[in-house]
Coordinates of C-alpha atoms in Angstrom, one line a residue:
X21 CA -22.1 -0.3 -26.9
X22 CA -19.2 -0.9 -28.8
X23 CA -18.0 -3.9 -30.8
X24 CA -14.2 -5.5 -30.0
X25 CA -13.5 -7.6 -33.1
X26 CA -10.7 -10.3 -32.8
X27 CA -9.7 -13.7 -34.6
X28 CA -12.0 -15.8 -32.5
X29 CA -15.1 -13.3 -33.4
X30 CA -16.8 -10.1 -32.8
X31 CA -17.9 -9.4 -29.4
X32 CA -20.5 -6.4 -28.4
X33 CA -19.1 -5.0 -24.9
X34 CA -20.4 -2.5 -22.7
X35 CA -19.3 -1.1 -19.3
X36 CA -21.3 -1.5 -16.1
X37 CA -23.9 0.3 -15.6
X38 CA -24.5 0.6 -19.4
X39 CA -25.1 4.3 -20.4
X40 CA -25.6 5.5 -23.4
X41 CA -24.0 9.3 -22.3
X42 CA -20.5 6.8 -21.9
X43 CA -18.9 7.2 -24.5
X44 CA -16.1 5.3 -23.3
X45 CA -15.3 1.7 -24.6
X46 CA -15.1 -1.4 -22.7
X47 CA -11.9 -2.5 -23.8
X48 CA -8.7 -0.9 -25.3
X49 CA -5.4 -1.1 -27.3
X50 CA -3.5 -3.3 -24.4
X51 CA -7.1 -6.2 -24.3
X52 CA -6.6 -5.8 -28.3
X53 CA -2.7 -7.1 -28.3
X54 CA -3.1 -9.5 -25.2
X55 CA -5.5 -11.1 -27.2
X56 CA -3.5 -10.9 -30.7
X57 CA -0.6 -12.7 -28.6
X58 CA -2.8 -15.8 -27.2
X59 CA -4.4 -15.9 -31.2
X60 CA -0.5 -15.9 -32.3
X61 CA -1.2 -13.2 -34.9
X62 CA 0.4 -10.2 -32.6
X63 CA 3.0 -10.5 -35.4
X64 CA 1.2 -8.8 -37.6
X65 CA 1.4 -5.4 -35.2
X66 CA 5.0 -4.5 -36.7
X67 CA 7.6 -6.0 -33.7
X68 CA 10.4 -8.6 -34.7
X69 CA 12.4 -10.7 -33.2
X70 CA 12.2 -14.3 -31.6
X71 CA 9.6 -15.8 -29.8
X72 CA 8.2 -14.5 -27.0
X73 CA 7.8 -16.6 -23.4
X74 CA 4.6 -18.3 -24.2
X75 CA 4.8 -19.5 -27.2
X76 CA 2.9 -22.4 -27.9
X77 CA 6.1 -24.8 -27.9
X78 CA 4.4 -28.2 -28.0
X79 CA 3.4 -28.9 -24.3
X80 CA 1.1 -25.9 -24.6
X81 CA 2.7 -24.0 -22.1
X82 CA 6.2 -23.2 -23.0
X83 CA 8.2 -20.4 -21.1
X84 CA 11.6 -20.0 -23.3
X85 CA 14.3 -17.6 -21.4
X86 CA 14.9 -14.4 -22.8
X87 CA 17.2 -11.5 -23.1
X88 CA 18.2 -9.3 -19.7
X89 CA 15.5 -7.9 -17.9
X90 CA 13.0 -5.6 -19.1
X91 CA 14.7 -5.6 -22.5
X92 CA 12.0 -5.5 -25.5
X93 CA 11.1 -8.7 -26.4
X94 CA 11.1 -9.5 -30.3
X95 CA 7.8 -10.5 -32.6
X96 CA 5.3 -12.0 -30.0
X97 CA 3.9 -15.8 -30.7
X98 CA 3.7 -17.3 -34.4
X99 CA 1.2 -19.8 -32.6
X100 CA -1.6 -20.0 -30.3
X101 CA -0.6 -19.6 -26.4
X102 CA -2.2 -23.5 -25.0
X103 CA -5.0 -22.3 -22.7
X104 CA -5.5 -25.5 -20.6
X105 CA -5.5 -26.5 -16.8
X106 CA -6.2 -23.2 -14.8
X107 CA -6.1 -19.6 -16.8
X108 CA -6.6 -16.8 -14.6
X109 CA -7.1 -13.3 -15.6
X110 CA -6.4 -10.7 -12.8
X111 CA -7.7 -7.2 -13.3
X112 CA -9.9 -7.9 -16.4
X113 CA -11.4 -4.3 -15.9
X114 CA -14.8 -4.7 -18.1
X115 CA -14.7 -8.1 -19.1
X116 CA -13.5 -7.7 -22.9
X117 CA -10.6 -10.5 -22.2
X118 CA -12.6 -13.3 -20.2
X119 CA -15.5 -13.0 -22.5
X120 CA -13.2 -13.3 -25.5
X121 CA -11.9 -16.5 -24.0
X122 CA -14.9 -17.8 -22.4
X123 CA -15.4 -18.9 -26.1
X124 CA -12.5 -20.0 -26.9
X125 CA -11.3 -22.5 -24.2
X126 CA -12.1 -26.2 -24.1
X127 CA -14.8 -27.0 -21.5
X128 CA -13.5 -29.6 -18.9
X129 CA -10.0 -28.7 -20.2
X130 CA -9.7 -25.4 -19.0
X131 CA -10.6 -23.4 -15.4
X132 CA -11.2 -19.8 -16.4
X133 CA -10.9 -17.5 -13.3
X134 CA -11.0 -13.8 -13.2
X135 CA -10.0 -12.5 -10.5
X136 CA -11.4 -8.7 -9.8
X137 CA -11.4 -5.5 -7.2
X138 CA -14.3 -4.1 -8.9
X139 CA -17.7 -5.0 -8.4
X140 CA -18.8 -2.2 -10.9
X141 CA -16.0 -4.7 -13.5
X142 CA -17.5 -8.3 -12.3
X143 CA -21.2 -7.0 -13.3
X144 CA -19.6 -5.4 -16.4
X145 CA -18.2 -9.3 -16.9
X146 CA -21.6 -10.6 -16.4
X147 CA -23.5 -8.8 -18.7
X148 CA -20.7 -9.0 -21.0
X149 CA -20.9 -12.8 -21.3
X150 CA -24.9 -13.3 -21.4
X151 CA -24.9 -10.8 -24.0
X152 CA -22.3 -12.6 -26.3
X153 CA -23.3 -15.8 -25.4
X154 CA -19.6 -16.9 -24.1
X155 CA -21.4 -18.6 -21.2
X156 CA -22.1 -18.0 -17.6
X157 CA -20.9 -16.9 -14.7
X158 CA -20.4 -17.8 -11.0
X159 CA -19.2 -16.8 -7.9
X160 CA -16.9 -19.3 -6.2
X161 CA -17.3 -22.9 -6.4
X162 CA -19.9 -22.5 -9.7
X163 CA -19.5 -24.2 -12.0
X164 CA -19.8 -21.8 -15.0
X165 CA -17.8 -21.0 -18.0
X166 CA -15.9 -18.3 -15.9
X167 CA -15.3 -18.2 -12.0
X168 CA -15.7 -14.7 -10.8
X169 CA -13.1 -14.0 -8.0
X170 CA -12.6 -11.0 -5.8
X171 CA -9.2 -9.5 -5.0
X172 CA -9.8 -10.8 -1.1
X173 CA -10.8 -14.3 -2.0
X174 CA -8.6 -17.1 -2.0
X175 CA -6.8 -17.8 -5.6
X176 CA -6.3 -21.3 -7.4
X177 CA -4.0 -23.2 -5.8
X178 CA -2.3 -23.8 -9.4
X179 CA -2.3 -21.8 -12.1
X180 CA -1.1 -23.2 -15.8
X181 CA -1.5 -19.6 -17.7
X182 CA -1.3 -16.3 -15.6
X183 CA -3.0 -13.3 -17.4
X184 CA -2.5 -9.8 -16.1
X185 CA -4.2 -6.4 -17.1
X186 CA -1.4 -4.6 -15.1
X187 CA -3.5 -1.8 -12.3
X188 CA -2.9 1.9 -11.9
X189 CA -2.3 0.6 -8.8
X190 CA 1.3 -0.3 -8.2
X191 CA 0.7 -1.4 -4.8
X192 CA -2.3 -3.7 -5.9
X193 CA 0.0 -5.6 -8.5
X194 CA 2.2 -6.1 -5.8
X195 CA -0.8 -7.6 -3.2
X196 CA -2.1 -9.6 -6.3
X197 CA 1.7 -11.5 -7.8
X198 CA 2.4 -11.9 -4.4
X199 CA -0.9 -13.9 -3.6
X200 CA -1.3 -15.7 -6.7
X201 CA 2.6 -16.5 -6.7
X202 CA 2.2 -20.3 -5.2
X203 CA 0.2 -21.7 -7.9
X204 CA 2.3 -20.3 -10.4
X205 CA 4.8 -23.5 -11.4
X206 CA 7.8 -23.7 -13.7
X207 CA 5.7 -24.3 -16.8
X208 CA 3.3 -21.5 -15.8
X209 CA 2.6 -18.6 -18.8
X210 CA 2.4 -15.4 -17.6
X211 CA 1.7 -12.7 -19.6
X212 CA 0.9 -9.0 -18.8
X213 CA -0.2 -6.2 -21.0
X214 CA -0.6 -2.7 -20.1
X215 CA -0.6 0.9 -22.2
X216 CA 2.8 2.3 -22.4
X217 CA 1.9 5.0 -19.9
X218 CA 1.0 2.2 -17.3
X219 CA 4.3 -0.2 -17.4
X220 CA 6.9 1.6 -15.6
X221 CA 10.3 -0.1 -14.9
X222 CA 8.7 0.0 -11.7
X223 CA 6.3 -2.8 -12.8
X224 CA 8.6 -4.7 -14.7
X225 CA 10.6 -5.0 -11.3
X226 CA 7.8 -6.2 -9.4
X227 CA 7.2 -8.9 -11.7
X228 CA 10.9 -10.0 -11.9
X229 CA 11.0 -9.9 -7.8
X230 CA 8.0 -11.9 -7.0
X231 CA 7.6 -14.5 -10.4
X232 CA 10.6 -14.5 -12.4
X233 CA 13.0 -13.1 -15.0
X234 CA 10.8 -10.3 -17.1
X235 CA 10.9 -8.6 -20.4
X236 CA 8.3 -6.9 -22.3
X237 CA 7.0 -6.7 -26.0
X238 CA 7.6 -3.9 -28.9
X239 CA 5.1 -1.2 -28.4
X240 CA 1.9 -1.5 -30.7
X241 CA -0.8 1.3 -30.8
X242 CA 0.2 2.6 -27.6
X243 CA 0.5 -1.2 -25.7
X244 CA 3.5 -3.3 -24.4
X245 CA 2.8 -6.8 -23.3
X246 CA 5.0 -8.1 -20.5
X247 CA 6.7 -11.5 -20.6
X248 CA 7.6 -13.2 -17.3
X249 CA 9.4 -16.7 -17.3
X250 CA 8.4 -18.7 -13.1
X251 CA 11.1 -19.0 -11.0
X252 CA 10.7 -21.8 -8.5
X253 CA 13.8 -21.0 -6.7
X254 CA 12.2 -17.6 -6.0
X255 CA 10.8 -17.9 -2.5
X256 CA 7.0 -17.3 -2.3
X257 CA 7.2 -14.9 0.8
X258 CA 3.1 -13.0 1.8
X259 CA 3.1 -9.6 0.2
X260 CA 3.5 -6.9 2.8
X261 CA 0.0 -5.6 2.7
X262 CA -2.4 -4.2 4.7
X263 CA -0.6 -1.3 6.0
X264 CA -1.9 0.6 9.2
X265 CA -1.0 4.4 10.1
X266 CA -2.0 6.8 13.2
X267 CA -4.4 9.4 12.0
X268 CA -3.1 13.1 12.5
X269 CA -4.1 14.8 16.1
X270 CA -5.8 17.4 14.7
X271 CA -9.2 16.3 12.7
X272 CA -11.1 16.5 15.5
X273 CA -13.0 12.4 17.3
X274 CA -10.8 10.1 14.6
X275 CA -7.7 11.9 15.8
X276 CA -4.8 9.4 16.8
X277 CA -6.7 6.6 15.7
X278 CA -5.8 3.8 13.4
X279 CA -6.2 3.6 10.0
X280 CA -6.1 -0.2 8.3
X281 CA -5.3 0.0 4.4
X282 CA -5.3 -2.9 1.8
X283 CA -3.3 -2.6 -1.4
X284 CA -4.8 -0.5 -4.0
X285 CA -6.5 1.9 -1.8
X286 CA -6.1 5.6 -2.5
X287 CA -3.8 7.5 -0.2
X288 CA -3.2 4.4 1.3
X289 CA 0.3 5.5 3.7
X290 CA -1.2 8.9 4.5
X291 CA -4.7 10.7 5.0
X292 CA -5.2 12.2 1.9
X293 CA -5.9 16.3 2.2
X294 CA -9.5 16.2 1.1
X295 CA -10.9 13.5 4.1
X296 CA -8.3 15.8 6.2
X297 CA -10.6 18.6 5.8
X298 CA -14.2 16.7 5.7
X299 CA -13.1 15.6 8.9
X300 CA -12.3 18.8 10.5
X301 CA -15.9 19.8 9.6
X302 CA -18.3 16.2 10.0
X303 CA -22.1 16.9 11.1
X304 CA -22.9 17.4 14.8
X305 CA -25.6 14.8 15.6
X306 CA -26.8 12.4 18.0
X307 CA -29.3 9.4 18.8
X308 CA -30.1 6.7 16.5
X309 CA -29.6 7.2 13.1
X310 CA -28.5 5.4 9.5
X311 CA -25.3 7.4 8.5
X312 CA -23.8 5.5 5.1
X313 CA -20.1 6.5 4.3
X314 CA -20.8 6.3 0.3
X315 CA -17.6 5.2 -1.5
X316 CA -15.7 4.7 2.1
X317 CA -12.2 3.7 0.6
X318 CA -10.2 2.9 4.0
X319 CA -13.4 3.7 6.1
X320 CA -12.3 6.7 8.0
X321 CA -15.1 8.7 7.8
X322 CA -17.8 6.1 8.5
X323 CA -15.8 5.3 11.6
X324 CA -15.8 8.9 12.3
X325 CA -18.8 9.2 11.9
X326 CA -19.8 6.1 13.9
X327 CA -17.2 7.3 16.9
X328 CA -19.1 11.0 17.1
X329 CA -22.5 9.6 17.7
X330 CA -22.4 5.4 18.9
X331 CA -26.1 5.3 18.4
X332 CA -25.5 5.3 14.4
X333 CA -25.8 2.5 12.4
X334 CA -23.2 3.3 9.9
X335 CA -23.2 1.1 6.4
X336 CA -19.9 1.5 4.5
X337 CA -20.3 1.4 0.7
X338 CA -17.9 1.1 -2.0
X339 CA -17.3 -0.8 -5.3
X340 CA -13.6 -2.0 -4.6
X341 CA -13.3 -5.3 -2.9
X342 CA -10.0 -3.9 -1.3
X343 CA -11.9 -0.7 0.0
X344 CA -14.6 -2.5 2.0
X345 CA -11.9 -4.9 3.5
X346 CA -10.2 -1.6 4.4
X347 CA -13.2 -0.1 6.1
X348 CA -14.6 -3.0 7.8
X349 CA -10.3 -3.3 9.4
X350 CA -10.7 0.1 10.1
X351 CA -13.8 0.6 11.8
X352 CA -13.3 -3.0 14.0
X353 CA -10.0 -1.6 14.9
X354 CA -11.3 1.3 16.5
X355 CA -15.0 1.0 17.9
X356 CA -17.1 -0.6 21.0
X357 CA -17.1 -4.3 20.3
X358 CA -20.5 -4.1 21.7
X359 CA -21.9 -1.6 19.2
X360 CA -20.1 -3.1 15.9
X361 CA -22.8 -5.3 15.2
X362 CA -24.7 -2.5 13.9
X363 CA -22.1 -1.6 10.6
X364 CA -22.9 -3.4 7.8
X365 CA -20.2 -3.2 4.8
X366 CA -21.3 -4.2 1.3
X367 CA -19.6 -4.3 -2.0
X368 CA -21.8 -2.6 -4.9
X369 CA -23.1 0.1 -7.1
X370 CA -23.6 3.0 -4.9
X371 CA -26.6 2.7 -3.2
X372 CA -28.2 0.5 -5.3
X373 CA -30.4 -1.5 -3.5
X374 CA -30.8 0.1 -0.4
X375 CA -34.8 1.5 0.3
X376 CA -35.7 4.4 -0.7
X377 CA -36.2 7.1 2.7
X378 CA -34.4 4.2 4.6
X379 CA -31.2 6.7 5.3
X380 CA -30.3 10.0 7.6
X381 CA -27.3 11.1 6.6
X382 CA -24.9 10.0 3.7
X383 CA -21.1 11.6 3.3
X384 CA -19.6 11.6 0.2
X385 CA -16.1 12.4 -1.3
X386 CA -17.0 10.9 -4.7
X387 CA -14.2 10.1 -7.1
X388 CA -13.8 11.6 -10.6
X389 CA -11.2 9.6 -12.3
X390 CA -12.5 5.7 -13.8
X391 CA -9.3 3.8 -14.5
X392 CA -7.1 6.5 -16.9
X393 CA -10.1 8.5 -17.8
X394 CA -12.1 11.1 -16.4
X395 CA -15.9 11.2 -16.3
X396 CA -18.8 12.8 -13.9
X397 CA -20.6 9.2 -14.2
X398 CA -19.9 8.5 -10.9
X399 CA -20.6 11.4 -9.1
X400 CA -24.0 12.2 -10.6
X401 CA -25.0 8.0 -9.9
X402 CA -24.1 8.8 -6.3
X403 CA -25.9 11.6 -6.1
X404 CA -28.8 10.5 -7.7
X405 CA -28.9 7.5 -5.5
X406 CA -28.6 9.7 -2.3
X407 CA -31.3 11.4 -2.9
X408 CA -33.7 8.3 -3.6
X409 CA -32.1 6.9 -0.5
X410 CA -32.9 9.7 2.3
X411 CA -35.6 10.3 4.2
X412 CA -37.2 13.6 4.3
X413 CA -35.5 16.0 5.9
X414 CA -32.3 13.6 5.3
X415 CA -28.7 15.3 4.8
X416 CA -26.2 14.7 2.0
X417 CA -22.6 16.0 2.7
X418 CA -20.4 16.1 -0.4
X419 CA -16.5 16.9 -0.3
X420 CA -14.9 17.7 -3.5
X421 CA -12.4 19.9 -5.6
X422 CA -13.8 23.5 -5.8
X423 CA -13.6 22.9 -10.0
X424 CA -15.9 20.0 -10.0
X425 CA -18.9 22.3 -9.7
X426 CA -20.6 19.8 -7.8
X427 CA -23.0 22.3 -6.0
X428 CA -24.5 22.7 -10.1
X429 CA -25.6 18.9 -9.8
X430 CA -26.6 18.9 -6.1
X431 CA -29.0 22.3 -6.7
X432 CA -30.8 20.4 -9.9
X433 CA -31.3 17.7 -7.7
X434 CA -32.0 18.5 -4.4
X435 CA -33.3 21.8 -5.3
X436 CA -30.6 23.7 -2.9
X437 CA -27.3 23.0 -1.8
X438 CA -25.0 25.6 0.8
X439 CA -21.4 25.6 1.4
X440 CA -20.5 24.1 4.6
X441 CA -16.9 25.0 4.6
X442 CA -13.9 25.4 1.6
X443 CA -10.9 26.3 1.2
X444 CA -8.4 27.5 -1.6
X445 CA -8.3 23.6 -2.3
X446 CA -11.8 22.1 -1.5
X447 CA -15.4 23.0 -0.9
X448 CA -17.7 21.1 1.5
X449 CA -21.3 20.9 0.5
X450 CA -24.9 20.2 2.4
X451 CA -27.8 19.4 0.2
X452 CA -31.1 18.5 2.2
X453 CA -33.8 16.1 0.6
X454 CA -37.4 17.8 1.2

């Protein structure tokens, strides 16, 4: 647990699931000087110049035009940024800015909304709050300190201050502005923040295309905010996602089928090389079974997997909003209407919650990388969780870079683990539970 300290008080934050092996904090150097700017002391960071859009001008939410686009803006607000009417935060990743504010904001004055693609980030958000006391939480329609949105639910239909933790994903920035873009009005603030490695030109283009005319802040400890003035004469046109490609002939039952993608999903305009190759090699089985495609991204292996043997009951598993949307597309776009009521898709922590010896079979291409930073967290939850999840005699299949050293993990565990198949590349992996 590490403690963010700010002008508005010190708040102990953790990421979700709370480990005390993570040494990672829950917050960083771009949360920090967001939340400088909205205090109005992001002055004292070293930048100069004249106000920033979002200065505190009088009416609380003042957007003053700027230089040309994506010039450095000058000294960020000498006031407090109003936050009244409806303040959304998109891509809060742990909850360090909504539980800052929760505080902060006037209740029956202000509508705090977060608005999240990780489940593994809203739980973080939870916790976050009950722990600091900076109020509850609800899902849509509570009535709590902060409304906790997904990335596939419906935004406000007006937005007075527009707070953005810009993604690694460039795609899911442009899904999200393009979706939030009709409550965002004239007066709207909109204010992004980002490391300096994350704000590309790139970005600042996005945000000038879809909202407005952009600019961003001085650096300060490695962060940039990014200002962004509404437009209303900018038509609010729906983003172009999801995207949908033929899979390649070659990878054995999925071959030539379709492949449904929402923004933010990894490989999303091509089959990425690794699910290439788990593909060419899936288990040979038959009759009724529980197969669980464990963090299923776009779903293609699940649907695989559920195309090779239609007497499996397939539940698709991942902690991104986006992904499950993805899989459930994918899979309904290419299976037996008649048999799809037997794929569940849930949202979560792994496998968290399902029983213990309830599963056959569980594939697994686990990912390695949280946000910027890399960390075997992930992997060794999953795998931990697969194991307390199979039956005896039950089969986890694990797909990963030959470096990982997965099989290391998988032996402690299971007590054995064989290669399957590899490559140069990547290494396919069997463990059985006894």
């Amino acid at each position: 647990m590490n403690r963010l300290t700010t002008s508005w008080g010190e708040y102990d934050l953790t990421r979700f699931p709370e480990d005390p092996r993570d040494q990672l904090r829950a917050w960083d150097a771009a949360d920090e000087y967001l939340l400088r700017h909205l205090d109005g002391t992001a002055g004292t960071a070293g930048t100069a110049g004249a106000p920033s859009p979002g200065t505190n001008t009088g009416n609380g939410n003042g957007n003053a035009p700027g230089p040309g686009p994506g010039a450095p803006a000058g000294q960020p607000a000498a006031r407090p940024v109003g936050l009244r009417g409806t303040v959304v935060v998109l891509g809060d990743r742990w909850g360090a800015l909504v539980t800052a504010l929760a505080g902060r904001v006037e209740p029956g004055e202000t509508r705090l909304v977060q608005i999240s693609d990780s489940y593994l980030g809203q739980q973080a958000t939870l916790a976050n709050l009950a722990r600091n006391g900076s109020g509850d939480a609800d899902r849509p329609g509570g009535t709590g300190a902060v409304e906790l949105l997904s990335t596939q639910d419906a935004p406000p239909e007006r937005i007075d201050v527009l707070l953005v933790r810009v993604p690694k994903s460039l795609a899911l920035l442009e899904d999200q502005l393009h979706r939030l873009a009709p409550g965002v009005h004239a007066g709207t603030v909109v204010v992004g923040t980002g490391m300096v490695t994350e704000i590309h030109t790139s970005t600042l283009k996005l945000f000038e295309r879809i909202l407005g005319h952009t600019r961003t802040s001085l650096a300060a400890k490695k962060a940039r905010l990014i200002f962004c003035a509404p437009d209303p004469a900018i038509p609010r046109t729906p983003g172009p996602w999801p995207h949908s490609y033929a899979l390649p002939e070659d990878i054995g039952v999925a071959g030539g089928r379709t492949v449904v993608n929402h923004a933010g999903i990894f490989c999303a305009e091509r089959l990425d090389i690794g699910t290439r190759f788990l593909l060419r090699h899936l288990p040979e089985r038959r009759g009724p079974e529980r197969v669980v495609d464990l963090g299923c991204g776009n779903g293609v292996v699940g649907t695989a997997a559920a195309l090779a043997n239609p007497e499996a009951a397939v539940l698709f598993v991942d902690e991104s909003h986006q992904a499950v949307a993805s899989a459930r597309a994918t899979y309904l776009a290419n299976t037996d209407p008649a048999r799809q009521a037997g794929a569940e898709f849930r949202t979560g922590d792994g496998l968290a919650g399902v029983p213990a010896g309830s599963v056959d079979l569980v594939l697994n291409n686990p990912p390695f990388h949280t946000h910027q930073a890399t960390t075997e967290a992930t992997s060794r939850r999953m795998f931990t969780g697969a194991r307390d999840a199979l039956r005896p005699g039950g089969e986890l299949w694990v797909i990963g870079n030959r470096h990982l050293g997965y099989h290391v993990k998988l032996r402690r565990l299971f007590g054995n683990c064989e290669v399957v198949s590899s490559d140069p590349k990547f290494v396919i992996l069997r463990a059985v539970k006894n």
